[in-house]
Amino acid sequence: MTSDIEAVRRGRGVAVIIPCYNEAVTIGKVVDDFRRTMPEADVYVYDNNSSDGTGGIAREHGAIVKVERRQGKGNVVRQMMRDIDADYYLMVDGDDTYPAEAGPDLLAPLAADEADMVVGDRLSNGTYGEENDRAFHGFGNNLVRFLIKAIYGFEFSDVMTGYRAYNKVFAKTMPVLSPGFEIETELSIHAVDKRWRIAEVPIDYRDRPEGSESKLSTFSDGFKVLMMILSLFKDYKPLALFSWVALLFVLLGLIAGVPVIAQFAATGLVPRLPSALLAVGLVFVGLLAFTCGLILDTVVKGARKQYEIQVTEAYERYGCCDKAE
């Protein structure tokens, strides 16, 4: 087992996957660093419509370069998982903010069969806070972490990191839906909801070098991430979501209806008929929402059972059936 782990740390059976958009300033160094650190790994760079020669530079430095015309990081990662056949996948950004030297540490829990997805944690050792001077990024990360903890009960140390590793079965059964920077959130929620084994490895983070610009929009991409969380909450836990919606409408119905009921009890009359109709309507909408939640919950449980069967078949197909999910 130890020799197998060491082989993986050198990159045997590993695909380093780097989604890129206009990273000419840094991509050459990133490719060089990973080829030096893990000489046996295949380094893939997917050029996402760059206009600065990113793909050509990566090819000159020895990377396997492919082009993805659909704009957005999520679209690139989806195609990478479809195209590339490897035992382990190490996903990293092409902006030289993540150290290649940490790659073997992220792969080690996978090789030891202790995890299915490993997250490179930038926050625990404080380097992200020291290096990143972009306003609200830390707040956004903490907000997403809080929401995932509240909804799914799992607390990530760093949920928005772009430095991750996962095994083949995870990659080949992961349904990527997000088109853009929401991909990290989607990967995290999928892993938690489907009960994949998750490990976190602290890493050093460094800010972009001079001349390299971030493509992440704090507010617009942050809003997309929040919408992704809400969408996956609806898809994965409909009963919980619609129960809260039902409770809200029932409470509003009681607020509108209690004075009407009290007046009727005192006088035997219902002079505020519009309020009575409003109360009945609100309660009815609440009960309807709860019923929708029950129906969708049954559908989701059926889909979850089917997914578990697909994962078992994937383990058998890739010769990993001796590993527990």
Short mmCIF file of C-alpha atoms in Angstrom, two decimals:
data_model
loop_
_atom_site.label_atom_id
_atom_site.label_comp_id
_atom_site.label_asym_id
_atom_site.label_seq_id
_atom_site.Cartn_x
_atom_site.Cartn_y
_atom_site.Cartn_z
CA MET A 1 0.00 0.00 0.00
CA THR A 2 2.83 2.40 0.86
CA SER A 3 4.47 1.92 -2.52
CA ASP A 4 1.12 2.52 -4.24
CA ILE A 5 0.67 5.77 -2.34
CA GLU A 6 4.16 6.92 -3.27
CA ALA A 7 3.47 6.12 -6.91
CA VAL A 8 0.34 8.26 -6.81
CA ARG A 9 2.24 11.07 -5.12
CA ARG A 10 4.62 11.05 -8.07
CA GLY A 11 1.62 11.33 -10.35
CA ARG A 12 1.15 7.82 -11.68
CA GLY A 13 -2.46 7.47 -12.84
CA VAL A 14 -3.07 11.16 -12.04
CA ALA A 15 -4.53 13.80 -14.34
CA VAL A 16 -3.79 17.38 -13.33
CA ILE A 17 -6.69 19.32 -14.84
CA ILE A 18 -6.35 23.08 -15.26
CA PRO A 19 -9.29 25.12 -16.60
CA CYS A 20 -7.94 28.36 -18.07
CA TYR A 21 -9.18 31.66 -19.42
CA ASN A 22 -6.57 34.32 -20.23
CA GLU A 23 -3.83 33.09 -17.88
CA ALA A 24 -0.83 33.76 -20.15
CA VAL A 25 1.07 35.45 -17.30
CA THR A 26 1.02 32.38 -15.05
CA ILE A 27 0.13 29.21 -16.96
CA GLY A 28 3.71 28.38 -18.02
CA LYS A 29 4.92 28.39 -14.41
CA VAL A 30 1.90 26.38 -13.23
CA VAL A 31 2.52 23.65 -15.81
CA ASP A 32 6.25 23.58 -15.04
CA ASP A 33 5.61 23.34 -11.29
CA PHE A 34 3.27 20.36 -11.61
CA ARG A 35 5.49 18.54 -14.10
CA ARG A 36 8.40 18.99 -11.69
CA THR A 37 6.46 18.03 -8.57
CA MET A 38 4.61 15.07 -10.09
CA PRO A 39 6.67 13.98 -13.10
CA GLU A 40 4.49 10.95 -13.87
CA ALA A 41 1.21 12.92 -14.01
CA ASP A 42 -0.53 14.02 -17.20
CA VAL A 43 -1.09 17.78 -17.15
CA TYR A 44 -4.18 18.93 -19.06
CA VAL A 45 -4.95 22.55 -19.83
CA TYR A 46 -8.40 23.35 -21.21
CA ASP A 47 -8.33 26.73 -22.93
CA ASN A 48 -11.71 28.42 -22.51
CA ASN A 49 -11.63 30.93 -25.40
CA SER A 50 -8.50 32.74 -24.23
CA SER A 51 -7.38 35.69 -26.33
CA ASP A 52 -3.86 36.03 -24.90
CA GLY A 53 -2.24 32.82 -26.15
CA THR A 54 -2.74 30.81 -22.96
CA GLY A 55 -3.16 27.53 -24.82
CA GLY A 56 -0.02 27.99 -26.91
CA ILE A 57 2.10 28.81 -23.87
CA ALA A 58 0.79 25.76 -22.00
CA ARG A 59 1.57 23.53 -24.98
CA GLU A 60 5.11 24.89 -25.18
CA HIS A 61 5.63 23.95 -21.52
CA GLY A 62 4.52 20.36 -22.10
CA ALA A 63 0.83 20.37 -21.21
CA ILE A 64 -1.85 18.48 -23.11
CA VAL A 65 -3.99 21.34 -24.41
CA LYS A 66 -7.63 21.15 -25.46
CA VAL A 67 -10.17 23.86 -26.25
CA GLU A 68 -13.60 24.25 -24.69
CA ARG A 69 -15.76 26.78 -26.55
CA ARG A 70 -18.62 26.94 -24.03
CA GLN A 71 -17.66 29.80 -21.75
CA GLY A 72 -17.51 29.21 -18.02
CA LYS A 73 -15.49 27.17 -15.55
CA GLY A 74 -18.32 24.73 -14.90
CA ASN A 75 -18.58 23.96 -18.60
CA VAL A 76 -14.83 23.32 -18.74
CA VAL A 77 -14.82 21.00 -15.72
CA ARG A 78 -17.79 19.06 -17.11
CA GLN A 79 -15.94 18.39 -20.36
CA MET A 80 -12.74 17.51 -18.54
CA MET A 81 -14.51 14.81 -16.56
CA ARG A 82 -16.04 13.43 -19.74
CA ASP A 83 -12.83 13.45 -21.78
CA ILE A 84 -10.09 12.44 -19.39
CA ASP A 85 -9.53 8.91 -18.17
CA ALA A 86 -7.43 8.70 -15.01
CA ASP A 87 -7.43 7.00 -11.63
CA TYR A 88 -7.24 10.32 -9.80
CA TYR A 89 -7.99 13.91 -10.80
CA LEU A 90 -6.23 16.95 -9.34
CA MET A 91 -8.09 20.14 -10.25
CA VAL A 92 -6.30 23.46 -9.89
CA ASP A 93 -6.65 26.99 -11.24
CA GLY A 94 -4.14 28.31 -13.74
CA ASP A 95 -3.48 31.56 -11.85
CA ASP A 96 -0.52 30.29 -9.76
CA THR A 97 -2.29 30.89 -6.46
CA TYR A 98 -2.08 27.25 -5.36
CA PRO A 99 1.27 25.52 -4.74
CA ALA A 100 2.01 22.44 -6.85
CA GLU A 101 3.98 21.07 -3.90
CA ALA A 102 0.68 20.48 -2.07
CA GLY A 103 -0.65 18.28 -4.87
CA PRO A 104 0.80 15.00 -3.51
CA ASP A 105 -0.71 15.79 -0.09
CA LEU A 106 -4.17 16.18 -1.65
CA LEU A 107 -3.78 12.89 -3.50
CA ALA A 108 -2.57 10.90 -0.47
CA PRO A 109 -6.03 10.39 1.17
CA LEU A 110 -7.38 9.16 -2.18
CA ALA A 111 -4.53 6.71 -2.68
CA ALA A 112 -4.95 5.45 0.89
CA ASP A 113 -8.68 4.93 0.20
CA GLU A 114 -9.58 7.32 3.02
CA ALA A 115 -11.49 9.85 0.90
CA ASP A 116 -13.29 10.25 -2.40
CA MET A 117 -12.85 14.02 -2.62
CA VAL A 118 -10.09 16.09 -1.02
CA VAL A 119 -10.37 19.83 -0.56
CA GLY A 120 -7.37 22.16 -0.46
CA ASP A 121 -8.13 24.33 2.58
CA ARG A 122 -6.73 27.87 2.20
CA LEU A 123 -8.31 29.30 5.34
CA SER A 124 -7.17 27.22 8.31
CA ASN A 125 -3.55 28.41 8.28
CA GLY A 126 -4.50 32.04 7.60
CA THR A 127 -2.66 32.46 4.29
CA TYR A 128 -5.80 33.33 2.33
CA GLY A 129 -6.64 36.19 4.67
CA GLU A 130 -3.08 37.49 4.49
CA GLU A 131 -2.70 37.29 0.72
CA ASN A 132 -6.17 38.04 -0.65
CA ASP A 133 -7.05 41.72 -0.45
CA ARG A 134 -10.30 41.52 -2.44
CA ALA A 135 -13.20 42.83 -0.42
CA PHE A 136 -16.07 40.53 0.59
CA HIS A 137 -14.39 37.31 -0.66
CA GLY A 138 -13.85 36.08 2.89
CA PHE A 139 -17.38 37.08 3.86
CA GLY A 140 -18.81 35.25 0.84
CA ASN A 141 -16.86 32.10 1.64
CA ASN A 142 -18.08 32.18 5.25
CA LEU A 143 -21.67 32.74 4.16
CA VAL A 144 -21.60 29.74 1.81
CA ARG A 145 -19.97 27.61 4.52
CA PHE A 146 -22.69 28.63 6.97
CA LEU A 147 -25.49 27.79 4.54
CA ILE A 148 -24.04 24.36 3.74
CA LYS A 149 -23.60 23.68 7.45
CA ALA A 150 -27.19 24.78 8.20
CA ILE A 151 -28.76 22.85 5.32
CA TYR A 152 -26.59 19.73 5.09
CA GLY A 153 -24.96 19.49 8.50
CA PHE A 154 -21.38 19.36 7.17
CA GLU A 155 -18.91 22.12 7.96
CA PHE A 156 -16.25 22.81 5.34
CA SER A 157 -13.21 24.78 6.39
CA ASP A 158 -12.99 26.22 2.87
CA VAL A 159 -15.81 25.62 0.40
CA MET A 160 -14.82 27.97 -2.46
CA THR A 161 -11.30 26.68 -3.05
CA GLY A 162 -10.41 25.69 -6.60
CA TYR A 163 -7.77 23.17 -5.49
CA ARG A 164 -9.37 19.72 -5.20
CA ALA A 165 -8.67 16.07 -5.85
CA TYR A 166 -11.11 13.23 -6.42
CA ASN A 167 -11.11 9.65 -7.58
CA LYS A 168 -12.36 8.23 -10.86
CA VAL A 169 -15.73 7.00 -9.66
CA PHE A 170 -16.54 10.39 -8.15
CA ALA A 171 -15.56 12.13 -11.39
CA LYS A 172 -17.48 9.81 -13.68
CA THR A 173 -20.69 9.90 -11.63
CA MET A 174 -20.68 13.62 -10.85
CA PRO A 175 -23.48 15.38 -12.78
CA VAL A 176 -22.04 18.87 -13.39
CA LEU A 177 -24.91 21.32 -13.87
CA SER A 178 -23.35 24.70 -13.20
CA PRO A 179 -21.85 26.63 -16.11
CA GLY A 180 -19.52 28.97 -14.23
CA PHE A 181 -17.75 29.63 -10.95
CA GLU A 182 -20.52 27.87 -9.02
CA ILE A 183 -18.74 24.59 -9.78
CA GLU A 184 -16.84 24.52 -6.47
CA THR A 185 -20.08 24.92 -4.51
CA GLU A 186 -21.76 22.24 -6.62
CA LEU A 187 -18.90 19.79 -6.08
CA SER A 188 -19.02 20.39 -2.33
CA ILE A 189 -22.79 20.00 -1.97
CA HIS A 190 -22.88 16.94 -4.22
CA ALA A 191 -20.17 15.26 -2.14
CA VAL A 192 -22.01 15.97 1.10
CA ASP A 193 -25.48 15.06 -0.14
CA LYS A 194 -24.34 11.78 -1.72
CA ARG A 195 -22.30 10.88 1.37
CA TRP A 196 -18.93 10.70 -0.36
CA ARG A 197 -15.95 10.62 1.95
CA ILE A 198 -14.45 14.11 2.22
CA ALA A 199 -11.02 15.11 3.52
CA GLU A 200 -9.52 18.57 3.91
CA VAL A 201 -5.82 19.33 3.58
CA PRO A 202 -4.48 22.75 4.66
CA ILE A 203 -2.54 24.48 1.91
CA ASP A 204 -0.66 27.74 1.51
CA TYR A 205 -2.31 30.34 -0.68
CA ARG A 206 -0.60 33.14 -2.55
CA ASP A 207 -2.25 36.03 -4.34
CA ARG A 208 -2.03 36.45 -8.10
CA PRO A 209 1.27 37.85 -9.37
CA GLU A 210 1.40 41.34 -10.83
CA GLY A 211 -0.21 41.49 -14.25
CA SER A 212 -2.61 38.61 -13.59
CA GLU A 213 -6.24 39.59 -13.13
CA SER A 214 -9.07 37.66 -11.51
CA LYS A 215 -12.11 36.85 -13.64
CA LEU A 216 -14.31 36.38 -10.58
CA SER A 217 -16.94 39.06 -10.00
CA THR A 218 -17.56 39.29 -6.28
CA PHE A 219 -21.24 40.23 -6.45
CA SER A 220 -22.57 38.70 -9.68
CA ASP A 221 -20.72 35.40 -9.22
CA GLY A 222 -21.54 35.45 -5.51
CA PHE A 223 -25.23 35.80 -6.38
CA LYS A 224 -24.93 32.85 -8.78
CA VAL A 225 -23.38 30.75 -6.02
CA LEU A 226 -26.26 31.57 -3.66
CA MET A 227 -28.77 30.69 -6.39
CA MET A 228 -26.93 27.41 -6.94
CA ILE A 229 -27.22 26.59 -3.22
CA LEU A 230 -30.96 27.33 -3.33
CA SER A 231 -31.42 25.28 -6.51
CA LEU A 232 -29.56 22.28 -5.09
CA PHE A 233 -31.48 22.64 -1.81
CA LYS A 234 -34.68 22.31 -3.84
CA ASP A 235 -33.31 19.38 -5.85
CA TYR A 236 -31.72 17.45 -2.98
CA LYS A 237 -33.95 18.33 0.02
CA PRO A 238 -37.37 19.38 -1.33
CA LEU A 239 -39.30 18.32 1.76
CA ALA A 240 -37.20 20.55 4.01
CA LEU A 241 -37.49 23.53 1.65
CA PHE A 242 -41.22 23.21 1.02
CA SER A 243 -41.89 22.56 4.71
CA TRP A 244 -40.36 25.96 5.52
CA VAL A 245 -42.43 27.54 2.73
CA ALA A 246 -45.55 25.81 4.04
CA LEU A 247 -44.85 26.97 7.60
CA LEU A 248 -44.44 30.56 6.39
CA PHE A 249 -47.78 30.59 4.57
CA VAL A 250 -49.62 28.90 7.44
CA LEU A 251 -48.24 31.46 9.90
CA LEU A 252 -49.30 34.30 7.60
CA GLY A 253 -52.73 32.68 7.35
CA LEU A 254 -53.01 32.52 11.13
CA ILE A 255 -51.97 36.15 11.46
CA ALA A 256 -54.73 37.12 9.04
CA GLY A 257 -57.28 34.67 10.41
CA VAL A 258 -56.99 34.83 14.20
CA PRO A 259 -58.64 38.28 14.51
CA VAL A 260 -61.49 37.08 12.28
CA ILE A 261 -61.97 33.96 14.41
CA ALA A 262 -61.86 36.01 17.62
CA GLN A 263 -64.45 38.43 16.27
CA PHE A 264 -66.69 35.57 15.16
CA ALA A 265 -66.42 33.96 18.61
CA ALA A 266 -67.44 37.23 20.25
CA THR A 267 -70.24 38.36 17.93
CA GLY A 268 -71.17 35.39 15.75
CA LEU A 269 -70.50 37.55 12.70
CA VAL A 270 -67.80 37.67 10.04
CA PRO A 271 -67.76 41.29 8.93
CA ARG A 272 -64.18 41.09 7.64
CA LEU A 273 -64.84 38.64 4.83
CA PRO A 274 -61.78 39.61 2.74
CA SER A 275 -59.51 38.85 5.70
CA ALA A 276 -61.22 35.50 6.19
CA LEU A 277 -60.76 34.59 2.53
CA LEU A 278 -57.12 35.71 2.64
CA ALA A 279 -56.47 33.54 5.71
CA VAL A 280 -58.06 30.48 4.12
CA GLY A 281 -56.10 31.06 0.90
CA LEU A 282 -52.77 31.41 2.70
CA VAL A 283 -53.30 28.26 4.75
CA PHE A 284 -54.38 26.39 1.62
CA VAL A 285 -51.19 27.48 -0.21
CA GLY A 286 -49.15 26.31 2.77
CA LEU A 287 -50.78 22.87 2.77
CA LEU A 288 -50.31 22.68 -1.00
CA ALA A 289 -46.61 23.53 -0.63
CA PHE A 290 -46.18 20.80 1.98
CA THR A 291 -47.91 18.29 -0.30
CA CYS A 292 -45.54 19.26 -3.14
CA GLY A 293 -42.63 18.69 -0.80
CA LEU A 294 -43.85 15.19 0.08
CA ILE A 295 -44.26 14.27 -3.59
CA LEU A 296 -40.86 15.66 -4.61
CA ASP A 297 -39.21 13.98 -1.62
CA THR A 298 -40.46 10.62 -2.89
CA VAL A 299 -39.06 11.40 -6.35
CA VAL A 300 -35.68 12.43 -4.90
CA LYS A 301 -35.44 9.26 -2.81
CA GLY A 302 -36.08 7.21 -5.94
CA ALA A 303 -33.38 9.12 -7.82
CA ARG A 304 -30.98 8.66 -4.88
CA LYS A 305 -31.53 4.89 -4.94
CA GLN A 306 -30.84 4.85 -8.67
CA TYR A 307 -27.69 6.91 -8.16
CA GLU A 308 -26.40 4.44 -5.57
CA ILE A 309 -26.87 1.64 -8.09
CA GLN A 310 -24.99 3.67 -10.70
CA VAL A 311 -22.11 4.24 -8.27
CA THR A 312 -21.91 0.52 -7.52
CA GLU A 313 -21.84 -0.22 -11.25
CA ALA A 314 -19.11 2.42 -11.68
CA TYR A 315 -16.95 0.75 -9.02
CA GLU A 316 -17.34 -2.57 -10.82
CA ARG A 317 -16.64 -1.01 -14.23
CA TYR A 318 -13.45 0.69 -13.06
CA GLY A 319 -12.18 -2.23 -11.02
CA CYS A 320 -12.69 -0.50 -7.67
CA CYS A 321 -15.42 -2.71 -6.25
CA ASP A 322 -13.22 -3.69 -3.28
CA LYS A 323 -13.35 -0.07 -2.04
CA ALA A 324 -16.19 1.11 0.14
CA GLU A 325 -18.05 4.23 -0.90
#
